[in-house]
Short mmCIF file of N, CA and C in Angstrom, two decimals:
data_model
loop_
_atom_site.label_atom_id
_atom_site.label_comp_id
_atom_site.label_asym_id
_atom_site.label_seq_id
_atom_site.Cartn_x
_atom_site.Cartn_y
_atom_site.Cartn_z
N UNK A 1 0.84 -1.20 0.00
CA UNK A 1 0.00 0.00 0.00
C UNK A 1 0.87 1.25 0.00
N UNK A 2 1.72 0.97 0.87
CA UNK A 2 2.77 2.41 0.83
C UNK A 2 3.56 2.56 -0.35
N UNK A 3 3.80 1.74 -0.97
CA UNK A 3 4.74 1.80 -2.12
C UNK A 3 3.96 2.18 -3.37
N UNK A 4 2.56 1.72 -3.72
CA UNK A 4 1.55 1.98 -4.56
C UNK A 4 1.31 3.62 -4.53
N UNK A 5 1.03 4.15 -3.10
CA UNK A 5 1.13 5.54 -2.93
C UNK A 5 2.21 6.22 -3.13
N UNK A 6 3.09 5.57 -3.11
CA UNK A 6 4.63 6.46 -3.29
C UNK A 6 4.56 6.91 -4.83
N UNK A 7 4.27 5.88 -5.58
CA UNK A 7 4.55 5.67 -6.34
C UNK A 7 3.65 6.30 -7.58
N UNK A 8 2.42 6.67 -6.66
CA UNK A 8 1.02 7.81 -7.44
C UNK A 8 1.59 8.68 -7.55
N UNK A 9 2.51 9.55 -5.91
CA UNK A 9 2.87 10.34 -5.74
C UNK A 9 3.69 11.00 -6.55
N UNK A 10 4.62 10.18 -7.01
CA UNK A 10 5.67 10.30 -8.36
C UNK A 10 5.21 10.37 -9.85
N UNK A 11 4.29 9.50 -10.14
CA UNK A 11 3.59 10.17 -11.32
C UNK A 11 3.16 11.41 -11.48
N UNK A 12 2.40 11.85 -10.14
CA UNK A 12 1.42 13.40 -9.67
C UNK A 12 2.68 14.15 -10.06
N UNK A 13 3.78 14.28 -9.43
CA UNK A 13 4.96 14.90 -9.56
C UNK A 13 5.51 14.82 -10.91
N UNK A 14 6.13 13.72 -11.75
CA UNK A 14 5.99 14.16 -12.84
C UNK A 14 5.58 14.68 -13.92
N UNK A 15 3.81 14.40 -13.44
CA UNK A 15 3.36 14.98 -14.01
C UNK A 15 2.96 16.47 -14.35
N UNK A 16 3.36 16.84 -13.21
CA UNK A 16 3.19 18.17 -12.72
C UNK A 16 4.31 19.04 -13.48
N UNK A 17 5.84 18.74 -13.64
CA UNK A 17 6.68 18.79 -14.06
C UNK A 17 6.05 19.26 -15.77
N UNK A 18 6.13 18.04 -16.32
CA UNK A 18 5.87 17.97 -17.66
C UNK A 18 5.08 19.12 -18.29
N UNK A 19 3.99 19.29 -17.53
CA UNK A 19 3.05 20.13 -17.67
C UNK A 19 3.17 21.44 -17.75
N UNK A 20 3.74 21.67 -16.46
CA UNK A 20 4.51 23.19 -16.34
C UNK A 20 5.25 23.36 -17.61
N UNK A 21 6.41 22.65 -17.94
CA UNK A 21 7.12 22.78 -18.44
C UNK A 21 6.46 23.54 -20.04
N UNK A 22 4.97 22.37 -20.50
CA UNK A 22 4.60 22.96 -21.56
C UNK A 22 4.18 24.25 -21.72
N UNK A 23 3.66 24.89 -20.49
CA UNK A 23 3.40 26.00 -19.95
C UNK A 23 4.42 27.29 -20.01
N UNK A 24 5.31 26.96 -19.75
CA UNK A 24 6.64 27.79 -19.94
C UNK A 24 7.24 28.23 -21.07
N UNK A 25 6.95 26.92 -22.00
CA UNK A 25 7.41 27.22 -23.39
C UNK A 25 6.36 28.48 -23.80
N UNK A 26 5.17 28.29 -23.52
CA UNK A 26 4.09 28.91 -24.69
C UNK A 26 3.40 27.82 -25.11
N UNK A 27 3.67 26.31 -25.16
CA UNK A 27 3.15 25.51 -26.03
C UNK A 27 1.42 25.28 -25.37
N UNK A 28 1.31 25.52 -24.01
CA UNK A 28 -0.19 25.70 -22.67
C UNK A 28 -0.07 27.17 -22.90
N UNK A 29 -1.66 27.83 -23.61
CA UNK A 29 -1.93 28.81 -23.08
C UNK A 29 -3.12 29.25 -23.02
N UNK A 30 -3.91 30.31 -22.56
CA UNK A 30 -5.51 30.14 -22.31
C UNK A 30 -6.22 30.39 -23.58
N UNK A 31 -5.01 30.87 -24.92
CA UNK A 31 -5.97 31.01 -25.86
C UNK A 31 -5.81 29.46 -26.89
N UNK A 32 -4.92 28.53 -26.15
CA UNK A 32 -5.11 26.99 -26.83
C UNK A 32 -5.88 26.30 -26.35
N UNK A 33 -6.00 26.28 -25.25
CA UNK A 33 -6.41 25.05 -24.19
C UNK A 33 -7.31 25.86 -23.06
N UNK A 34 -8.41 25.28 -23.07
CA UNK A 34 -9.34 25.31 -22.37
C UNK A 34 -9.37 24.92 -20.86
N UNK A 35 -9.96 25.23 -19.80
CA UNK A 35 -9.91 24.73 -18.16
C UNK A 35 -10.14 23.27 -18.34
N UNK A 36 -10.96 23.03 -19.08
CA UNK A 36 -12.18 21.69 -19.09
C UNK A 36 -10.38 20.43 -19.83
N UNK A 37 -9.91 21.31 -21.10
CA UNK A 37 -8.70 20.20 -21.93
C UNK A 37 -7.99 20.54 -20.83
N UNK A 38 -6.94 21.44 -20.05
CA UNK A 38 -6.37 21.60 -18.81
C UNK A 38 -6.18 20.49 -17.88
N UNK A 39 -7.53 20.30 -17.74
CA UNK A 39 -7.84 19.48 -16.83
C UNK A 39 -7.32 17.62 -17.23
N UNK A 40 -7.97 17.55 -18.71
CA UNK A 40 -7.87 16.55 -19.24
C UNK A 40 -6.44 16.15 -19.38
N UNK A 41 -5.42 17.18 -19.55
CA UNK A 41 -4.01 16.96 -20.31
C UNK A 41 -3.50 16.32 -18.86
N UNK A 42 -4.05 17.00 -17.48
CA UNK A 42 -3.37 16.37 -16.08
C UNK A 42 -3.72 14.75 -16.00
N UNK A 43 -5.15 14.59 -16.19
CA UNK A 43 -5.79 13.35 -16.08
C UNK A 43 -4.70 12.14 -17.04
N UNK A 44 -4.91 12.70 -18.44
CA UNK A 44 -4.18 11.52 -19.28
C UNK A 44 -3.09 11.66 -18.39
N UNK A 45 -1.72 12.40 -18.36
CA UNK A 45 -0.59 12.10 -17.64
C UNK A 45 -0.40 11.45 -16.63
N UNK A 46 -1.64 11.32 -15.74
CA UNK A 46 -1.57 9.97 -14.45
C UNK A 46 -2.81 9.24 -14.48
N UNK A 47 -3.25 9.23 -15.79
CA UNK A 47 -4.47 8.17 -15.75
C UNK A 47 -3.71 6.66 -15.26
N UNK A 48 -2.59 6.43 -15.75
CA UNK A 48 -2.19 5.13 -15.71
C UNK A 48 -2.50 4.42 -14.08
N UNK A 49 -2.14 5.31 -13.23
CA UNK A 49 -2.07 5.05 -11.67
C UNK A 49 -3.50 5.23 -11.18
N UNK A 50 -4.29 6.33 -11.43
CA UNK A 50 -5.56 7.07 -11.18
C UNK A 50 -6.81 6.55 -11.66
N UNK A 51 -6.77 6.18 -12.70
CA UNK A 51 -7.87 5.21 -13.56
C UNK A 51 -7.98 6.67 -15.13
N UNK A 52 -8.77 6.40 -15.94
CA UNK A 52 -9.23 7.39 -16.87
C UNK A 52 -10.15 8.38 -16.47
N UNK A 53 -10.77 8.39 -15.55
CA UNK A 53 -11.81 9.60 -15.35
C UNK A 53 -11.11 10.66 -13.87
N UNK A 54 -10.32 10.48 -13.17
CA UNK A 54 -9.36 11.14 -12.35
C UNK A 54 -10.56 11.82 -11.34
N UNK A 55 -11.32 11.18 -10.85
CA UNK A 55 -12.19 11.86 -9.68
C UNK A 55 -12.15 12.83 -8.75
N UNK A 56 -10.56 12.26 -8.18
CA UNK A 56 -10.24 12.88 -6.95
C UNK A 56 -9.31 13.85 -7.48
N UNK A 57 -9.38 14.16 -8.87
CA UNK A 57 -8.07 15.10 -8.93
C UNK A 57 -9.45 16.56 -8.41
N UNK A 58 -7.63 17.66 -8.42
CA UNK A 58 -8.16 19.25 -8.28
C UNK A 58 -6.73 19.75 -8.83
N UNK A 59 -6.82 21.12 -9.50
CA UNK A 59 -5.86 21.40 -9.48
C UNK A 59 -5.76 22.83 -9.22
N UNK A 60 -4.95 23.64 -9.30
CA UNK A 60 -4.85 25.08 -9.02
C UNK A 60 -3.89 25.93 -10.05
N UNK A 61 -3.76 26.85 -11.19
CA UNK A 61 -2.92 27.06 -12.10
C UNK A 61 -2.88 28.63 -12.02
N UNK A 62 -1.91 29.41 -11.65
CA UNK A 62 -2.39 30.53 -11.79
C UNK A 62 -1.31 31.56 -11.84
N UNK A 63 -1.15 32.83 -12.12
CA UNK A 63 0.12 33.68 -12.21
C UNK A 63 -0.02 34.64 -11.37
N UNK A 64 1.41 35.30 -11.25
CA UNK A 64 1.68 36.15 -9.87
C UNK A 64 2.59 36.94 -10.49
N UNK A 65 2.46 38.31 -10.10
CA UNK A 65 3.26 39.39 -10.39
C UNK A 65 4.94 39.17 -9.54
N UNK A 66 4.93 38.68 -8.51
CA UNK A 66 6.31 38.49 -7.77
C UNK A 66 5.76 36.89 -7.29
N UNK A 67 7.45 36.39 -7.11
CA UNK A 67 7.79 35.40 -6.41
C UNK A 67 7.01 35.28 -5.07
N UNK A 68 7.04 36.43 -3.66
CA UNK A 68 7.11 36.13 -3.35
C UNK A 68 5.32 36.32 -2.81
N UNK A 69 4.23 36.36 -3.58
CA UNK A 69 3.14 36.12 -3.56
C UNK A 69 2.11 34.89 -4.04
N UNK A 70 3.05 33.49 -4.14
CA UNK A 70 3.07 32.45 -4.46
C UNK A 70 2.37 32.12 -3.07
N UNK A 71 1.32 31.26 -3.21
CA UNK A 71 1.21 30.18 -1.76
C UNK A 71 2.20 29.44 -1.44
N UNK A 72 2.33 29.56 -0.22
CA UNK A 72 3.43 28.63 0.50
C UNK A 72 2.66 27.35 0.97
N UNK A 73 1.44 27.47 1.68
CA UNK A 73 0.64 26.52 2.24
C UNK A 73 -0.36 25.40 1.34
N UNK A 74 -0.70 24.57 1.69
CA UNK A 74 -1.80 23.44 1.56
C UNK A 74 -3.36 24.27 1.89
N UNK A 75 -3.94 24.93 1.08
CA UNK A 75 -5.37 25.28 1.73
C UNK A 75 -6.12 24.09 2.17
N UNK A 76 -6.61 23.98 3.53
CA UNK A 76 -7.24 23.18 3.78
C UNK A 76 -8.30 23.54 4.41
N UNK A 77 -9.39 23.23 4.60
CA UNK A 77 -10.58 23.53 4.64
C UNK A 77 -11.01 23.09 6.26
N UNK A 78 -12.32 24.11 6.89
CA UNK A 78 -12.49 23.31 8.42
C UNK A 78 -12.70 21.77 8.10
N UNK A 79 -13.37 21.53 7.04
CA UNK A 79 -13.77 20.11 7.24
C UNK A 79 -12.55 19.21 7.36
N UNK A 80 -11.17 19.50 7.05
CA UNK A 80 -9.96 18.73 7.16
C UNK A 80 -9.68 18.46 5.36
N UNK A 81 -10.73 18.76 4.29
CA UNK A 81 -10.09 18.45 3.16
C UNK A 81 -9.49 19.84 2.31
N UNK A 82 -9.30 19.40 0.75
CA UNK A 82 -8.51 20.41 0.63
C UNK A 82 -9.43 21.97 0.02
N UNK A 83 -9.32 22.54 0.16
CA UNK A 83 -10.22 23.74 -0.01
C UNK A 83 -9.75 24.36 -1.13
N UNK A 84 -10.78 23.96 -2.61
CA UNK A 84 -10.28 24.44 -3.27
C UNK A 84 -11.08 25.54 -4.04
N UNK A 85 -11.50 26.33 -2.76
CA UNK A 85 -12.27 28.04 -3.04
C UNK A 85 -10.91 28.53 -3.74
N UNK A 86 -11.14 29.21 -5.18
CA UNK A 86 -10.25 30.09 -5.60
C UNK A 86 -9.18 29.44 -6.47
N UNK A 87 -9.03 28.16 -6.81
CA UNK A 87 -8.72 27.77 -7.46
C UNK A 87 -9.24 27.96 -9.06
N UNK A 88 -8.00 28.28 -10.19
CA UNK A 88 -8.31 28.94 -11.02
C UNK A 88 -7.40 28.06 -12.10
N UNK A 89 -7.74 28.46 -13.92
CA UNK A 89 -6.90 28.06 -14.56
C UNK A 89 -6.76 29.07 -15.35
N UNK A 90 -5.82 29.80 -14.65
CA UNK A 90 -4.97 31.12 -15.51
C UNK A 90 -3.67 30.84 -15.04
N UNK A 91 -3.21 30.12 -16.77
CA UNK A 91 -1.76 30.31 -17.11
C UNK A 91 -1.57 31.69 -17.31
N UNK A 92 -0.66 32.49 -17.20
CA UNK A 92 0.27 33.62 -17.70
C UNK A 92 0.95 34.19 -18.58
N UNK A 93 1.33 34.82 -19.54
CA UNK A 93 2.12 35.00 -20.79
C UNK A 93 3.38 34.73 -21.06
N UNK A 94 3.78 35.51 -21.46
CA UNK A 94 5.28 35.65 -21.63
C UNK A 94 5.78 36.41 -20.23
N UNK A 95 6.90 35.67 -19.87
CA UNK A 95 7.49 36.15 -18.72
C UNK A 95 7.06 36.08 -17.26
N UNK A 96 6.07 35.70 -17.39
CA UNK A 96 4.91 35.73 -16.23
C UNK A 96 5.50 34.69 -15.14
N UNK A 97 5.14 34.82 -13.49
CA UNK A 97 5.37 34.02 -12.61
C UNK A 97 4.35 33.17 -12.55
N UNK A 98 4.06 31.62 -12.81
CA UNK A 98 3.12 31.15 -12.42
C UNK A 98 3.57 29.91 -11.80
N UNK A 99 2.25 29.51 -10.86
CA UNK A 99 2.35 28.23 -10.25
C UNK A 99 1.37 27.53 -9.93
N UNK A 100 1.51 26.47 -10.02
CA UNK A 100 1.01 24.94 -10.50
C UNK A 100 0.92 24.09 -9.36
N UNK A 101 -0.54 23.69 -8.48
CA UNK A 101 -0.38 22.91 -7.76
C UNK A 101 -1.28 21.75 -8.14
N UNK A 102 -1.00 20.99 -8.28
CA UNK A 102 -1.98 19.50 -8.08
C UNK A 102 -1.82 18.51 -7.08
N UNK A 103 -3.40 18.27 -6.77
CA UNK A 103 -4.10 17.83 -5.92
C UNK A 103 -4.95 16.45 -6.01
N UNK A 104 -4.14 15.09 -5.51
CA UNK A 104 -4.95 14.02 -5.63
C UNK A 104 -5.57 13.28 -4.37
N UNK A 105 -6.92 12.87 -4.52
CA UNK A 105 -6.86 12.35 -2.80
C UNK A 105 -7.33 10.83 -3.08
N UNK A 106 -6.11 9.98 -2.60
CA UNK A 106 -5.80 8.99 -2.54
C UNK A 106 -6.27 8.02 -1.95
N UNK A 107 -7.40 6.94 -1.94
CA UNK A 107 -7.45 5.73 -1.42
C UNK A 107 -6.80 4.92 -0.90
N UNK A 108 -7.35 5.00 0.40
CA UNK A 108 -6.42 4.03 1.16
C UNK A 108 -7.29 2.75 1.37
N UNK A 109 -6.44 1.70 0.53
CA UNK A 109 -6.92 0.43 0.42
C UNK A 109 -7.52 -0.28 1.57
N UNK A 110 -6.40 -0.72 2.33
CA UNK A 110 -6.00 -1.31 3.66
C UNK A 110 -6.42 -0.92 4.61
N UNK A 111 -7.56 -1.42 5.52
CA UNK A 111 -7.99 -0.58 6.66
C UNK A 111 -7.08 -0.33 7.93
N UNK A 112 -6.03 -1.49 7.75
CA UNK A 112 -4.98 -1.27 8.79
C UNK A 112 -4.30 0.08 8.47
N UNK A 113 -4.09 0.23 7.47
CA UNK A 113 -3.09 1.12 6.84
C UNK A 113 -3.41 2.39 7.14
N UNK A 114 -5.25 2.52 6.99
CA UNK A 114 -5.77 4.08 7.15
C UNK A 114 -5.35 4.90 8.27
N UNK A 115 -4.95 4.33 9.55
CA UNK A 115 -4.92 5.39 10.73
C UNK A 115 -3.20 6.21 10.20
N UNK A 116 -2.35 4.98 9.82
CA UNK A 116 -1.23 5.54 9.92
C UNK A 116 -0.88 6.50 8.71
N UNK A 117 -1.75 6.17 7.28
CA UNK A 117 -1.19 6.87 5.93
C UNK A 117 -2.33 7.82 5.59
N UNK A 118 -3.19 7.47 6.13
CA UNK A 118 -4.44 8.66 5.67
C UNK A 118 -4.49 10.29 6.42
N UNK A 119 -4.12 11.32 5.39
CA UNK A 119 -4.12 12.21 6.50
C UNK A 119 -5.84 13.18 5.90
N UNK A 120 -6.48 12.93 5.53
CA UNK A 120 -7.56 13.15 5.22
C UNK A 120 -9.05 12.49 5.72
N UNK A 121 -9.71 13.33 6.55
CA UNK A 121 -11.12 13.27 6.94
C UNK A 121 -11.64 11.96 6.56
N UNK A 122 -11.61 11.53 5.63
CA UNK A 122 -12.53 10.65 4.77
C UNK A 122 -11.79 9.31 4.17
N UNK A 123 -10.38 8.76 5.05
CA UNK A 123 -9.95 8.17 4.98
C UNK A 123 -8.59 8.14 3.51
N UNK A 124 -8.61 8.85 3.22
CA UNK A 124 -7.89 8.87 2.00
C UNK A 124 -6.99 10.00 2.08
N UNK A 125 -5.39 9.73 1.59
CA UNK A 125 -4.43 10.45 1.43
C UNK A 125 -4.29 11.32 0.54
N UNK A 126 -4.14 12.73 1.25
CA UNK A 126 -4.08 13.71 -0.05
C UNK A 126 -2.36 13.50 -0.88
N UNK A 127 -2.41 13.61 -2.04
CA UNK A 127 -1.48 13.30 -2.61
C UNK A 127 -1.19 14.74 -3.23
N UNK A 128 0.49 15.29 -3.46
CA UNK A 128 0.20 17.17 -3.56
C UNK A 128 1.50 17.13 -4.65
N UNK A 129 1.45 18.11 -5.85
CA UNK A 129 2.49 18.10 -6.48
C UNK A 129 2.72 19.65 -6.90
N UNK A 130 3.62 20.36 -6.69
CA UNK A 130 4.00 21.99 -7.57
C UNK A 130 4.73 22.22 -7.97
N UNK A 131 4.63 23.24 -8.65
CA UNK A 131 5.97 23.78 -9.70
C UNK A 131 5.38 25.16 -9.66
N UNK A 132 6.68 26.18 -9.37
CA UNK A 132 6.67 27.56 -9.30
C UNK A 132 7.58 27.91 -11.17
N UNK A 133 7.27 28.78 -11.33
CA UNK A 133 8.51 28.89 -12.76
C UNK A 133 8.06 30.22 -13.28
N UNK A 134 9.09 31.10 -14.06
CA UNK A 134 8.25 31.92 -14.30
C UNK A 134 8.54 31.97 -16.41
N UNK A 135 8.09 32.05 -17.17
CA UNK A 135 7.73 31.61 -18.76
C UNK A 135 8.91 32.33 -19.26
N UNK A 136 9.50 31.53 -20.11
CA UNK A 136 10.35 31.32 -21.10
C UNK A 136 9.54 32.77 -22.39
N UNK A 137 10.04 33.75 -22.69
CA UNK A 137 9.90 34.50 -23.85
C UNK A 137 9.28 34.12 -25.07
N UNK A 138 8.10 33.96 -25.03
CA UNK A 138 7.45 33.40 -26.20
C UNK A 138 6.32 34.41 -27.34
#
């Protein structure tokens, strides 16, 4: 069970990577790609681990005039999950600071397993991936 999660975790993360990255070029931008395809381009990249329809994903995409007005924190919500009031999909232009968080909440198989790996309300592990960067001249 722990290794299965590790191992989501690392897809979420690469995937997160990849993504940004297209983002940076210019090749992701709001006048190509839509919130709704956005969404989809995260899903295919960890469908393999996640299944094809990505339920539990969320994500957060958005730009910032300075570095240092980036979230530092996990919004989490009173209920204990992740609060995703204000979550947006505005990539940035040319030059722009943006950052990229994704958000998976993870099934925990094993009922033994839940007290120690679940840090979520509802038995399931939030799984978290970001990338800060600011766009390549396009």
């Amino acid at each position: 069970e722990t290794t299965v999660s590790f191992t989501a975790q690392q897809v979420i993360s690469n995937a997160t990577d990849k993504i940004a990255r297209q983002i940076r070029t210019g090749q992701l931008t709001v006048a190509n790609t839509t919130a709704a395809e956005f969404r989809a381009k995260i899903c295919n990249q960890i469908s393999l681990i996640v299944g094809d329809e990505c339920p539990e994903l969320v994500y957060d995409l958005q730009h910032y005039t300075k570095f240092e007005d980036v979230p530092k924190t996990i919004p989490i919500g009173g209920d204990g999950d992740v609060d995703s009031t204000g979550f947006k999909y505005d990539p940035g232009g040319d030059a722009t600071i943006n950052h990229l968080r994704i958000f998976y909440r993870w099934p925990v198989m094993t009922d033994v397993m839940k007290p120690s790996m679940a840090n979520l309300p509802n038995g399931k592990r939030l799984l978290f991936a970001t990338a800060t960067w600011q766009n390549e001249p396009f």
